Amino acid sequence: KEAETDFSKEIEELRAFYRKEALERKVLYNKLQELCGNIQVFCRCRGDSPENLCFEVASDEEVVVSHKGTKKTFFFDKVYSSNATQEELFNGILPMITSCVDGYNICILAYGQTGSGKTYTMMGTKDKPGVNIRCHLTKAFSRKSTVCFTFMMSMTEIYNENLIDLLSNPPTNHLEIRTLGKSIIVPDLTQIDVKTEEDILNVMELGEKNRTMASTNLNFESSRSHLILTLRLAGNDSVSGVTSHGTLTLCDLAGSERISRTEAIGQRLVEAAFINKSLTSLAQVFSALKCNALNVPFRNSKLTHVLQPSLSGDAKDEACVLMNISPDMKNVLETLRTLQFGTSIQQVGLR
């Protein structure tokens, strides 16, 4: 009996040591993020380059844009040339994505004009899968053998300030966003329990199928809406008894372009106005966070309201903006707008 007592005491000491080590690791990670900034800004240059390029990739952190005889240089955390593979891009954000296994809230946003490669970056193709397909996190579970995970998945899109549930059958329109204490919830949102990579791929296939159905029923192109994929993770460590909750939010934003450039009329003009309103609201949120404003205007649009839990959490939370730019000289003004947006959100701290 005395041996059993000694053994139990030893187990408790090991658990305490394990918890202490895990906490120290998180503290070090948080300090590193404070130095680097909670928001990382990456730039990806679309392939199939025309002869008349509007920019050049000067280094892994530098892109130079040529316009009307002048050159303007932009610096970011990472710049991916048109030769960069899907795998290279994903490996660049992999440490951030897998950190949600440790209980962090992570948000990845793809930003840029229509046709700049946002959807290719996020969804990819069957042969060259994008961020959404690669981030299934099941591989990350293997390095946490003592932790039992549950994994819930949802897919929504926002079209003309209409929040649509893509996993309900049929797709549900006009979902409400409510505040519950310090939390933001969508009461009727469908969330599906997933356990394997195949489960996740099947859910994404269902979401894409319903997205096509929703766009047909409401008569709009999917490129005119924001697509949001959310993965919620809960872990329970059998050794330390510690529980963790992380969220990975992946957002393929609608195209950002000037209304005057698109020459939109009728329904397309209305769509463009809603898109610009939501993207302007996103910029205002980042600006307020950067200035440590007391009031951050998350409720100015459905997009920023939905993203509020991802952008207003603890200092440990992180975001990455993947700016996609077109090399074509005719798109140079849109390219400059995208790069200027990326520059404006550098060194933003989440809170």
PDB file of C-alpha atoms in Angstrom, residues 42-335:
ATOM      1  CA  PHE A  42       2.238  37.300 -46.813  1.00  0.00           C
ATOM      2  CA  CYS A  43       2.123  38.244 -50.488  1.00  0.00           C
ATOM      3  CA  ARG A  44       1.544  35.706 -53.257  1.00  0.00           C
ATOM      4  CA  CYS A  45       2.074  36.554 -56.910  1.00  0.00           C
ATOM      5  CA  ARG A  46      -0.188  34.875 -59.443  1.00  0.00           C
ATOM      6  CA  GLY A  47       1.397  32.707 -62.116  1.00  0.00           C
ATOM      7  CA  ASP A  48       0.843  32.731 -65.901  1.00  0.00           C
ATOM      8  CA  SER A  49       2.688  36.037 -66.062  1.00  0.00           C
ATOM      9  CA  PRO A  50       2.144  38.220 -69.136  1.00  0.00           C
ATOM     10  CA  GLU A  51       5.081  39.930 -70.827  1.00  0.00           C
ATOM     11  CA  ASN A  52       4.077  43.346 -69.486  1.00  0.00           C
ATOM     12  CA  LEU A  53       4.611  42.843 -65.740  1.00  0.00           C
ATOM     13  CA  CYS A  54       3.589  45.486 -63.227  1.00  0.00           C
ATOM     14  CA  PHE A  55       5.879  44.209 -60.452  1.00  0.00           C
ATOM     15  CA  GLU A  56       8.964  42.179 -59.684  1.00  0.00           C
ATOM     16  CA  VAL A  57       9.804  40.040 -56.669  1.00  0.00           C
ATOM     17  CA  ALA A  58      13.075  41.553 -55.446  1.00  0.00           C
ATOM     18  CA  SER A  59      13.541  39.155 -52.516  1.00  0.00           C
ATOM     19  CA  ASP A  60      11.649  36.762 -50.246  1.00  0.00           C
ATOM     20  CA  GLU A  61      10.324  39.791 -48.356  1.00  0.00           C
ATOM     21  CA  GLU A  62      10.190  42.474 -51.036  1.00  0.00           C
ATOM     22  CA  VAL A  63       8.019  43.267 -54.057  1.00  0.00           C
ATOM     23  CA  VAL A  64       8.560  46.297 -56.331  1.00  0.00           C
ATOM     24  CA  VAL A  65       5.636  47.739 -58.342  1.00  0.00           C
ATOM     25  CA  SER A  66       6.182  49.838 -61.481  1.00  0.00           C
ATOM     26  CA  HIS A  67       3.551  52.433 -62.393  1.00  0.00           C
ATOM     27  CA  LYS A  68       3.782  55.489 -64.653  1.00  0.00           C
ATOM     28  CA  GLY A  69       7.561  55.504 -64.681  1.00  0.00           C
ATOM     29  CA  THR A  70       7.960  55.225 -60.909  1.00  0.00           C
ATOM     30  CA  LYS A  71       8.701  52.271 -58.646  1.00  0.00           C
ATOM     31  CA  LYS A  72       7.315  51.616 -55.194  1.00  0.00           C
ATOM     32  CA  THR A  73       8.746  48.972 -52.869  1.00  0.00           C
ATOM     33  CA  PHE A  74       6.675  46.995 -50.357  1.00  0.00           C
ATOM     34  CA  PHE A  75       8.064  44.789 -47.582  1.00  0.00           C
ATOM     35  CA  PHE A  76       6.169  41.903 -45.979  1.00  0.00           C
ATOM     36  CA  ASP A  77       6.816  38.925 -43.723  1.00  0.00           C
ATOM     37  CA  LYS A  78       7.084  36.728 -46.791  1.00  0.00           C
ATOM     38  CA  VAL A  79       6.698  37.195 -50.546  1.00  0.00           C
ATOM     39  CA  TYR A  80       5.972  34.155 -52.725  1.00  0.00           C
ATOM     40  CA  SER A  81       6.821  34.434 -56.412  1.00  0.00           C
ATOM     41  CA  SER A  82       4.707  32.860 -59.149  1.00  0.00           C
ATOM     42  CA  ASN A  83       7.053  29.854 -58.997  1.00  0.00           C
ATOM     43  CA  ALA A  84       6.150  29.073 -55.385  1.00  0.00           C
ATOM     44  CA  THR A  85       4.214  25.831 -54.968  1.00  0.00           C
ATOM     45  CA  GLN A  86       1.088  25.262 -52.911  1.00  0.00           C
ATOM     46  CA  GLU A  87       3.168  23.180 -50.511  1.00  0.00           C
ATOM     47  CA  GLU A  88       5.730  25.958 -50.011  1.00  0.00           C
ATOM     48  CA  LEU A  89       3.006  28.445 -49.158  1.00  0.00           C
ATOM     49  CA  PHE A  90       1.322  26.043 -46.772  1.00  0.00           C
ATOM     50  CA  ASN A  91       4.588  25.235 -45.005  1.00  0.00           C
ATOM     51  CA  GLY A  92       5.007  28.966 -44.393  1.00  0.00           C
ATOM     52  CA  ILE A  93       1.806  29.148 -42.358  1.00  0.00           C
ATOM     53  CA  LEU A  94       1.869  25.601 -40.960  1.00  0.00           C
ATOM     54  CA  PRO A  95       3.348  26.564 -37.549  1.00  0.00           C
ATOM     55  CA  MET A  96       0.534  29.069 -37.081  1.00  0.00           C
ATOM     56  CA  ILE A  97      -2.177  26.642 -38.171  1.00  0.00           C
ATOM     57  CA  THR A  98      -1.025  23.759 -35.995  1.00  0.00           C
ATOM     58  CA  SER A  99      -0.755  26.044 -32.954  1.00  0.00           C
ATOM     59  CA  CYS A 100      -4.538  25.902 -32.653  1.00  0.00           C
ATOM     60  CA  VAL A 101      -3.938  22.340 -31.408  1.00  0.00           C
ATOM     61  CA  ASP A 102      -2.390  24.032 -28.353  1.00  0.00           C
ATOM     62  CA  GLY A 103      -5.513  26.136 -27.807  1.00  0.00           C
ATOM     63  CA  TYR A 104      -4.855  29.174 -29.973  1.00  0.00           C
ATOM     64  CA  ASN A 105      -7.395  30.961 -32.194  1.00  0.00           C
ATOM     65  CA  ILE A 106      -6.011  31.292 -35.713  1.00  0.00           C
ATOM     66  CA  CYS A 107      -7.452  33.256 -38.640  1.00  0.00           C
ATOM     67  CA  ILE A 108      -6.215  32.998 -42.241  1.00  0.00           C
ATOM     68  CA  LEU A 109      -7.583  35.535 -44.766  1.00  0.00           C
ATOM     69  CA  ALA A 110      -7.061  35.529 -48.542  1.00  0.00           C
ATOM     70  CA  TYR A 111      -7.313  39.094 -49.890  1.00  0.00           C
ATOM     71  CA  GLY A 112      -7.056  40.490 -53.430  1.00  0.00           C
ATOM     72  CA  GLN A 113      -8.912  41.414 -56.593  1.00  0.00           C
ATOM     73  CA  THR A 114     -11.025  38.944 -58.564  1.00  0.00           C
ATOM     74  CA  GLY A 115      -8.811  36.621 -60.577  1.00  0.00           C
ATOM     75  CA  SER A 116      -5.679  37.193 -58.495  1.00  0.00           C
ATOM     76  CA  GLY A 117      -5.572  33.606 -57.241  1.00  0.00           C
ATOM     77  CA  LYS A 118      -7.312  33.753 -53.843  1.00  0.00           C
ATOM     78  CA  THR A 119      -9.483  30.685 -54.382  1.00  0.00           C
ATOM     79  CA  TYR A 120      -6.567  28.754 -55.885  1.00  0.00           C
ATOM     80  CA  THR A 121      -4.536  29.618 -52.786  1.00  0.00           C
ATOM     81  CA  MET A 122      -7.294  28.546 -50.396  1.00  0.00           C
ATOM     82  CA  MET A 123      -8.959  25.661 -52.282  1.00  0.00           C
ATOM     83  CA  GLY A 124      -6.466  24.740 -54.998  1.00  0.00           C
ATOM     84  CA  THR A 125      -7.115  21.879 -57.391  1.00  0.00           C
ATOM     85  CA  LYS A 126      -7.329  18.117 -56.993  1.00  0.00           C
ATOM     86  CA  ASP A 127      -3.658  17.754 -57.934  1.00  0.00           C
ATOM     87  CA  LYS A 128      -2.521  20.917 -56.119  1.00  0.00           C
ATOM     88  CA  PRO A 129      -4.685  21.302 -53.007  1.00  0.00           C
ATOM     89  CA  GLY A 130      -4.814  24.666 -51.255  1.00  0.00           C
ATOM     90  CA  VAL A 131      -4.737  25.811 -47.646  1.00  0.00           C
ATOM     91  CA  ASN A 132      -8.313  24.715 -46.855  1.00  0.00           C
ATOM     92  CA  ILE A 133      -7.654  21.148 -48.016  1.00  0.00           C
ATOM     93  CA  ARG A 134      -4.218  20.820 -46.425  1.00  0.00           C
ATOM     94  CA  CYS A 135      -5.130  22.219 -43.002  1.00  0.00           C
ATOM     95  CA  HIS A 136      -7.132  19.196 -41.832  1.00  0.00           C
ATOM     96  CA  LEU A 137      -4.993  19.069 -38.659  1.00  0.00           C
ATOM     97  CA  THR A 138      -5.411  15.317 -38.248  1.00  0.00           C
ATOM     98  CA  LYS A 139      -1.679  14.930 -38.842  1.00  0.00           C
ATOM     99  CA  ALA A 140      -1.046  17.383 -36.028  1.00  0.00           C
ATOM    100  CA  PHE A 141      -2.888  15.059 -33.646  1.00  0.00           C
ATOM    101  CA  SER A 142      -0.122  12.456 -33.945  1.00  0.00           C
ATOM    102  CA  ARG A 143       2.321  14.681 -32.055  1.00  0.00           C
ATOM    103  CA  LYS A 144      -0.172  14.944 -29.196  1.00  0.00           C
ATOM    104  CA  SER A 145      -0.633  11.262 -28.407  1.00  0.00           C
ATOM    105  CA  THR A 146      -1.745  11.953 -24.815  1.00  0.00           C
ATOM    106  CA  VAL A 147      -4.547  14.294 -25.912  1.00  0.00           C
ATOM    107  CA  CYS A 148      -8.051  13.246 -26.955  1.00  0.00           C
ATOM    108  CA  PHE A 149      -9.491  15.674 -29.513  1.00  0.00           C
ATOM    109  CA  THR A 150     -12.963  16.496 -30.765  1.00  0.00           C
ATOM    110  CA  PHE A 151     -13.255  18.447 -33.972  1.00  0.00           C
ATOM    111  CA  MET A 152     -16.287  20.407 -35.273  1.00  0.00           C
ATOM    112  CA  MET A 153     -16.544  22.014 -38.699  1.00  0.00           C
ATOM    113  CA  SER A 154     -18.803  24.661 -40.254  1.00  0.00           C
ATOM    114  CA  MET A 155     -18.924  26.460 -43.616  1.00  0.00           C
ATOM    115  CA  THR A 156     -20.666  29.750 -44.303  1.00  0.00           C
ATOM    116  CA  GLU A 157     -20.686  32.427 -46.953  1.00  0.00           C
ATOM    117  CA  ILE A 158     -21.685  36.078 -46.884  1.00  0.00           C
ATOM    118  CA  TYR A 159     -23.459  37.533 -49.903  1.00  0.00           C
ATOM    119  CA  ASN A 160     -24.873  41.076 -49.791  1.00  0.00           C
ATOM    120  CA  GLU A 161     -24.764  40.982 -45.953  1.00  0.00           C
ATOM    121  CA  ASN A 162     -26.704  37.695 -45.994  1.00  0.00           C
ATOM    122  CA  LEU A 163     -25.016  34.998 -43.866  1.00  0.00           C
ATOM    123  CA  ILE A 164     -25.645  31.568 -45.439  1.00  0.00           C
ATOM    124  CA  ASP A 165     -25.129  28.154 -43.791  1.00  0.00           C
ATOM    125  CA  LEU A 166     -23.555  25.900 -46.428  1.00  0.00           C
ATOM    126  CA  LEU A 167     -23.820  22.672 -44.418  1.00  0.00           C
ATOM    127  CA  SER A 168     -27.582  22.724 -43.858  1.00  0.00           C
ATOM    128  CA  ASN A 169     -29.826  20.980 -46.364  1.00  0.00           C
ATOM    129  CA  PRO A 170     -30.898  23.037 -48.203  1.00  0.00           C
ATOM    130  CA  PRO A 171     -28.540  25.978 -47.506  1.00  0.00           C
ATOM    131  CA  THR A 172     -30.057  28.293 -44.870  1.00  0.00           C
ATOM    132  CA  ASN A 173     -30.171  32.045 -45.538  1.00  0.00           C
ATOM    133  CA  HIS A 174     -30.194  35.040 -43.209  1.00  0.00           C
ATOM    134  CA  LEU A 175     -28.494  33.479 -40.191  1.00  0.00           C
ATOM    135  CA  GLU A 176     -28.384  35.762 -37.153  1.00  0.00           C
ATOM    136  CA  ILE A 177     -25.252  36.676 -35.217  1.00  0.00           C
ATOM    137  CA  ARG A 178     -25.771  37.119 -31.480  1.00  0.00           C
ATOM    138  CA  THR A 179     -23.645  38.236 -28.553  1.00  0.00           C
ATOM    139  CA  LEU A 180     -23.576  35.928 -25.520  1.00  0.00           C
ATOM    140  CA  GLY A 181     -21.436  37.496 -22.810  1.00  0.00           C
ATOM    141  CA  LYS A 182     -18.043  37.971 -24.429  1.00  0.00           C
ATOM    142  CA  SER A 183     -18.799  35.375 -27.092  1.00  0.00           C
ATOM    143  CA  ILE A 184     -20.223  35.778 -30.589  1.00  0.00           C
ATOM    144  CA  ILE A 185     -22.501  32.921 -31.655  1.00  0.00           C
ATOM    145  CA  VAL A 186     -24.581  31.925 -34.673  1.00  0.00           C
ATOM    146  CA  PRO A 187     -27.420  29.960 -32.993  1.00  0.00           C
ATOM    147  CA  ASP A 188     -28.696  27.928 -35.957  1.00  0.00           C
ATOM    148  CA  LEU A 189     -25.335  27.245 -37.593  1.00  0.00           C
ATOM    149  CA  THR A 190     -24.751  23.634 -38.634  1.00  0.00           C
ATOM    150  CA  GLN A 191     -21.580  22.112 -37.173  1.00  0.00           C
ATOM    151  CA  ILE A 192     -20.450  18.635 -38.168  1.00  0.00           C
ATOM    152  CA  ASP A 193     -18.281  16.350 -36.037  1.00  0.00           C
ATOM    153  CA  VAL A 194     -15.276  15.170 -38.069  1.00  0.00           C
ATOM    154  CA  LYS A 195     -12.681  12.586 -37.091  1.00  0.00           C
ATOM    155  CA  THR A 196     -10.635  11.812 -40.182  1.00  0.00           C
ATOM    156  CA  GLU A 197      -9.185  13.564 -43.199  1.00  0.00           C
ATOM    157  CA  GLU A 198     -11.827  11.840 -45.319  1.00  0.00           C
ATOM    158  CA  ASP A 199     -14.585  13.257 -43.079  1.00  0.00           C
ATOM    159  CA  ILE A 200     -13.245  16.773 -43.565  1.00  0.00           C
ATOM    160  CA  LEU A 201     -12.946  16.405 -47.320  1.00  0.00           C
ATOM    161  CA  ASN A 202     -16.527  15.090 -47.493  1.00  0.00           C
ATOM    162  CA  VAL A 203     -17.811  18.062 -45.484  1.00  0.00           C
ATOM    163  CA  MET A 204     -15.951  20.488 -47.733  1.00  0.00           C
ATOM    164  CA  GLU A 205     -17.408  18.781 -50.793  1.00  0.00           C
ATOM    165  CA  LEU A 206     -20.897  19.173 -49.307  1.00  0.00           C
ATOM    166  CA  GLY A 207     -20.225  22.839 -48.573  1.00  0.00           C
ATOM    167  CA  GLU A 208     -19.009  23.514 -52.107  1.00  0.00           C
ATOM    168  CA  LYS A 209     -22.040  21.699 -53.555  1.00  0.00           C
ATOM    169  CA  ASN A 210     -24.406  23.769 -51.425  1.00  0.00           C
ATOM    170  CA  ARG A 211     -22.490  26.914 -52.311  1.00  0.00           C
ATOM    171  CA  THR A 212     -23.231  26.247 -55.964  1.00  0.00           C
ATOM    172  CA  MET A 213     -26.899  25.642 -55.080  1.00  0.00           C
ATOM    173  CA  ALA A 214     -27.114  28.862 -53.044  1.00  0.00           C
ATOM    174  CA  SER A 215     -25.499  30.960 -55.768  1.00  0.00           C
ATOM    175  CA  THR A 216     -27.899  29.489 -58.338  1.00  0.00           C
ATOM    176  CA  ASN A 217     -30.970  30.108 -56.175  1.00  0.00           C
ATOM    177  CA  LEU A 218     -29.957  33.672 -55.364  1.00  0.00           C
ATOM    178  CA  ASN A 219     -28.552  34.342 -58.855  1.00  0.00           C
ATOM    179  CA  PHE A 220     -24.972  35.312 -58.006  1.00  0.00           C
ATOM    180  CA  GLU A 221     -21.460  34.117 -58.766  1.00  0.00           C
ATOM    181  CA  SER A 222     -19.506  32.565 -55.894  1.00  0.00           C
ATOM    182  CA  SER A 223     -16.672  35.049 -56.502  1.00  0.00           C
ATOM    183  CA  ARG A 224     -19.043  37.785 -55.291  1.00  0.00           C
ATOM    184  CA  SER A 225     -19.291  36.313 -51.787  1.00  0.00           C
ATOM    185  CA  HIS A 226     -16.980  35.723 -48.826  1.00  0.00           C
ATOM    186  CA  LEU A 227     -16.421  32.044 -47.965  1.00  0.00           C
ATOM    187  CA  ILE A 228     -15.628  31.161 -44.337  1.00  0.00           C
ATOM    188  CA  LEU A 229     -14.534  27.717 -43.157  1.00  0.00           C
ATOM    189  CA  THR A 230     -14.323  27.269 -39.376  1.00  0.00           C
ATOM    190  CA  LEU A 231     -12.790  24.346 -37.504  1.00  0.00           C
ATOM    191  CA  ARG A 232     -13.296  24.202 -33.728  1.00  0.00           C
ATOM    192  CA  LEU A 233     -11.006  21.994 -31.718  1.00  0.00           C
ATOM    193  CA  ALA A 234     -11.296  20.761 -28.123  1.00  0.00           C
ATOM    194  CA  GLY A 235      -8.548  18.729 -26.479  1.00  0.00           C
ATOM    195  CA  ASN A 236      -8.267  16.898 -23.158  1.00  0.00           C
ATOM    196  CA  ASP A 237      -4.797  15.817 -22.023  1.00  0.00           C
ATOM    197  CA  SER A 238      -5.017  12.471 -20.206  1.00  0.00           C
ATOM    198  CA  VAL A 239      -1.669  13.058 -18.454  1.00  0.00           C
ATOM    199  CA  SER A 240      -2.013  16.621 -17.162  1.00  0.00           C
ATOM    200  CA  GLY A 241      -5.806  16.850 -17.135  1.00  0.00           C
ATOM    201  CA  VAL A 242      -5.526  20.161 -18.987  1.00  0.00           C
ATOM    202  CA  THR A 243      -8.234  21.038 -21.518  1.00  0.00           C
ATOM    203  CA  SER A 244      -7.730  23.334 -24.502  1.00  0.00           C
ATOM    204  CA  HIS A 245      -9.992  24.962 -27.071  1.00  0.00           C
ATOM    205  CA  GLY A 246      -8.721  26.288 -30.386  1.00  0.00           C
ATOM    206  CA  THR A 247     -10.373  27.669 -33.504  1.00  0.00           C
ATOM    207  CA  LEU A 248      -9.067  27.820 -37.047  1.00  0.00           C
ATOM    208  CA  THR A 249     -10.924  30.272 -39.310  1.00  0.00           C
ATOM    209  CA  LEU A 250     -10.160  30.256 -43.033  1.00  0.00           C
ATOM    210  CA  CYS A 251     -11.669  33.013 -45.167  1.00  0.00           C
ATOM    211  CA  ASP A 252     -11.618  33.412 -48.950  1.00  0.00           C
ATOM    212  CA  LEU A 253     -12.675  37.044 -49.331  1.00  0.00           C
ATOM    213  CA  ALA A 254     -14.647  38.334 -52.305  1.00  0.00           C
ATOM    214  CA  GLY A 255     -12.694  40.298 -54.906  1.00  0.00           C
ATOM    215  CA  SER A 256     -11.562  43.795 -53.963  1.00  0.00           C
ATOM    216  CA  GLU A 257     -11.775  46.109 -56.956  1.00  0.00           C
ATOM    217  CA  ARG A 258     -12.911  49.619 -57.756  1.00  0.00           C
ATOM    218  CA  ILE A 259     -16.515  49.926 -58.924  1.00  0.00           C
ATOM    219  CA  SER A 260     -15.387  52.329 -61.657  1.00  0.00           C
ATOM    220  CA  ARG A 261     -13.006  49.664 -62.970  1.00  0.00           C
ATOM    221  CA  THR A 262     -15.641  46.922 -63.156  1.00  0.00           C
ATOM    222  CA  GLU A 263     -18.271  49.169 -64.801  1.00  0.00           C
ATOM    223  CA  ALA A 264     -20.866  47.196 -62.863  1.00  0.00           C
ATOM    224  CA  ILE A 265     -24.558  47.999 -63.217  1.00  0.00           C
ATOM    225  CA  GLY A 266     -27.751  46.662 -61.662  1.00  0.00           C
ATOM    226  CA  GLN A 267     -27.265  43.624 -59.419  1.00  0.00           C
ATOM    227  CA  ARG A 268     -23.493  43.566 -59.980  1.00  0.00           C
ATOM    228  CA  LEU A 269     -23.278  47.187 -58.799  1.00  0.00           C
ATOM    229  CA  VAL A 270     -25.175  46.303 -55.611  1.00  0.00           C
ATOM    230  CA  GLU A 271     -22.862  43.313 -55.054  1.00  0.00           C
ATOM    231  CA  ALA A 272     -19.771  45.460 -55.541  1.00  0.00           C
ATOM    232  CA  ALA A 273     -21.070  48.035 -53.072  1.00  0.00           C
ATOM    233  CA  PHE A 274     -21.673  45.377 -50.394  1.00  0.00           C
ATOM    234  CA  ILE A 275     -18.248  43.817 -50.993  1.00  0.00           C
ATOM    235  CA  ASN A 276     -16.482  47.169 -50.756  1.00  0.00           C
ATOM    236  CA  LYS A 277     -18.442  48.022 -47.602  1.00  0.00           C
ATOM    237  CA  SER A 278     -17.393  44.812 -45.874  1.00  0.00           C
ATOM    238  CA  LEU A 279     -13.745  45.098 -46.952  1.00  0.00           C
ATOM    239  CA  THR A 280     -13.682  48.727 -45.818  1.00  0.00           C
ATOM    240  CA  SER A 281     -15.093  47.586 -42.470  1.00  0.00           C
ATOM    241  CA  LEU A 282     -12.318  44.994 -42.244  1.00  0.00           C
ATOM    242  CA  ALA A 283      -9.707  47.700 -42.856  1.00  0.00           C
ATOM    243  CA  GLN A 284     -11.331  49.878 -40.181  1.00  0.00           C
ATOM    244  CA  VAL A 285     -11.191  47.011 -37.677  1.00  0.00           C
ATOM    245  CA  PHE A 286      -7.489  46.463 -38.323  1.00  0.00           C
ATOM    246  CA  SER A 287      -6.881  50.212 -38.047  1.00  0.00           C
ATOM    247  CA  ALA A 288      -8.691  50.377 -34.699  1.00  0.00           C
ATOM    248  CA  LEU A 289      -6.743  47.378 -33.393  1.00  0.00           C
ATOM    249  CA  LYS A 290      -3.484  48.959 -34.504  1.00  0.00           C
ATOM    250  CA  CYS A 291      -4.327  52.166 -32.614  1.00  0.00           C
ATOM    251  CA  ASN A 292      -5.518  50.235 -29.529  1.00  0.00           C
ATOM    252  CA  ALA A 293      -8.888  51.960 -29.857  1.00  0.00           C
ATOM    253  CA  LEU A 294     -11.343  51.384 -27.017  1.00  0.00           C
ATOM    254  CA  ASN A 295     -14.138  50.591 -29.463  1.00  0.00           C
ATOM    255  CA  VAL A 296     -13.396  48.375 -32.456  1.00  0.00           C
ATOM    256  CA  PRO A 297     -16.173  48.552 -35.118  1.00  0.00           C
ATOM    257  CA  PHE A 298     -16.710  44.807 -35.537  1.00  0.00           C
ATOM    258  CA  ARG A 299     -20.472  45.238 -36.022  1.00  0.00           C
ATOM    259  CA  ASN A 300     -20.149  47.465 -39.088  1.00  0.00           C
ATOM    260  CA  SER A 301     -20.522  44.430 -41.371  1.00  0.00           C
ATOM    261  CA  LYS A 302     -21.477  40.750 -41.208  1.00  0.00           C
ATOM    262  CA  LEU A 303     -17.937  39.834 -42.243  1.00  0.00           C
ATOM    263  CA  THR A 304     -16.206  41.619 -39.376  1.00  0.00           C
ATOM    264  CA  HIS A 305     -18.913  40.546 -36.917  1.00  0.00           C
ATOM    265  CA  VAL A 306     -18.382  36.877 -37.813  1.00  0.00           C
ATOM    266  CA  LEU A 307     -14.604  37.305 -37.617  1.00  0.00           C
ATOM    267  CA  GLN A 308     -14.750  39.111 -34.260  1.00  0.00           C
ATOM    268  CA  PRO A 309     -13.932  36.001 -32.155  1.00  0.00           C
ATOM    269  CA  SER A 310     -10.854  35.414 -34.330  1.00  0.00           C
ATOM    270  CA  LEU A 311      -9.596  39.005 -34.168  1.00  0.00           C
ATOM    271  CA  SER A 312     -10.457  40.109 -30.644  1.00  0.00           C
ATOM    272  CA  GLY A 313      -9.245  37.294 -28.422  1.00  0.00           C
ATOM    273  CA  ASP A 314      -6.175  37.051 -26.232  1.00  0.00           C
ATOM    274  CA  ALA A 315      -2.710  38.218 -27.215  1.00  0.00           C
ATOM    275  CA  LYS A 316      -1.924  34.582 -27.982  1.00  0.00           C
ATOM    276  CA  ASP A 317      -4.306  34.580 -30.970  1.00  0.00           C
ATOM    277  CA  GLU A 318      -2.895  35.052 -34.455  1.00  0.00           C
ATOM    278  CA  ALA A 319      -3.955  35.995 -37.959  1.00  0.00           C
ATOM    279  CA  CYS A 320      -2.344  35.784 -41.360  1.00  0.00           C
ATOM    280  CA  VAL A 321      -3.404  37.820 -44.387  1.00  0.00           C
ATOM    281  CA  LEU A 322      -2.479  36.185 -47.704  1.00  0.00           C
ATOM    282  CA  MET A 323      -2.473  39.001 -50.242  1.00  0.00           C
ATOM    283  CA  ASN A 324      -2.862  37.754 -53.798  1.00  0.00           C
ATOM    284  CA  ILE A 325      -1.747  40.050 -56.620  1.00  0.00           C
ATOM    285  CA  SER A 326      -2.015  39.955 -60.408  1.00  0.00           C
ATOM    286  CA  PRO A 327       1.110  40.589 -62.531  1.00  0.00           C
ATOM    287  CA  ASP A 328      -0.831  42.140 -65.426  1.00  0.00           C
ATOM    288  CA  MET A 329      -0.101  45.848 -65.964  1.00  0.00           C
ATOM    289  CA  LYS A 330      -3.801  46.538 -66.582  1.00  0.00           C
ATOM    290  CA  ASN A 331      -4.424  45.500 -62.958  1.00  0.00           C
ATOM    291  CA  VAL A 332      -1.670  47.658 -61.467  1.00  0.00           C
ATOM    292  CA  LEU A 333      -4.022  49.960 -59.529  1.00  0.00           C
ATOM    293  CA  GLU A 334      -5.765  46.980 -57.908  1.00  0.00           C
ATOM    294  CA  THR A 335      -2.361  45.472 -57.143  1.00  0.00           C
TER     295      THR A 335
END
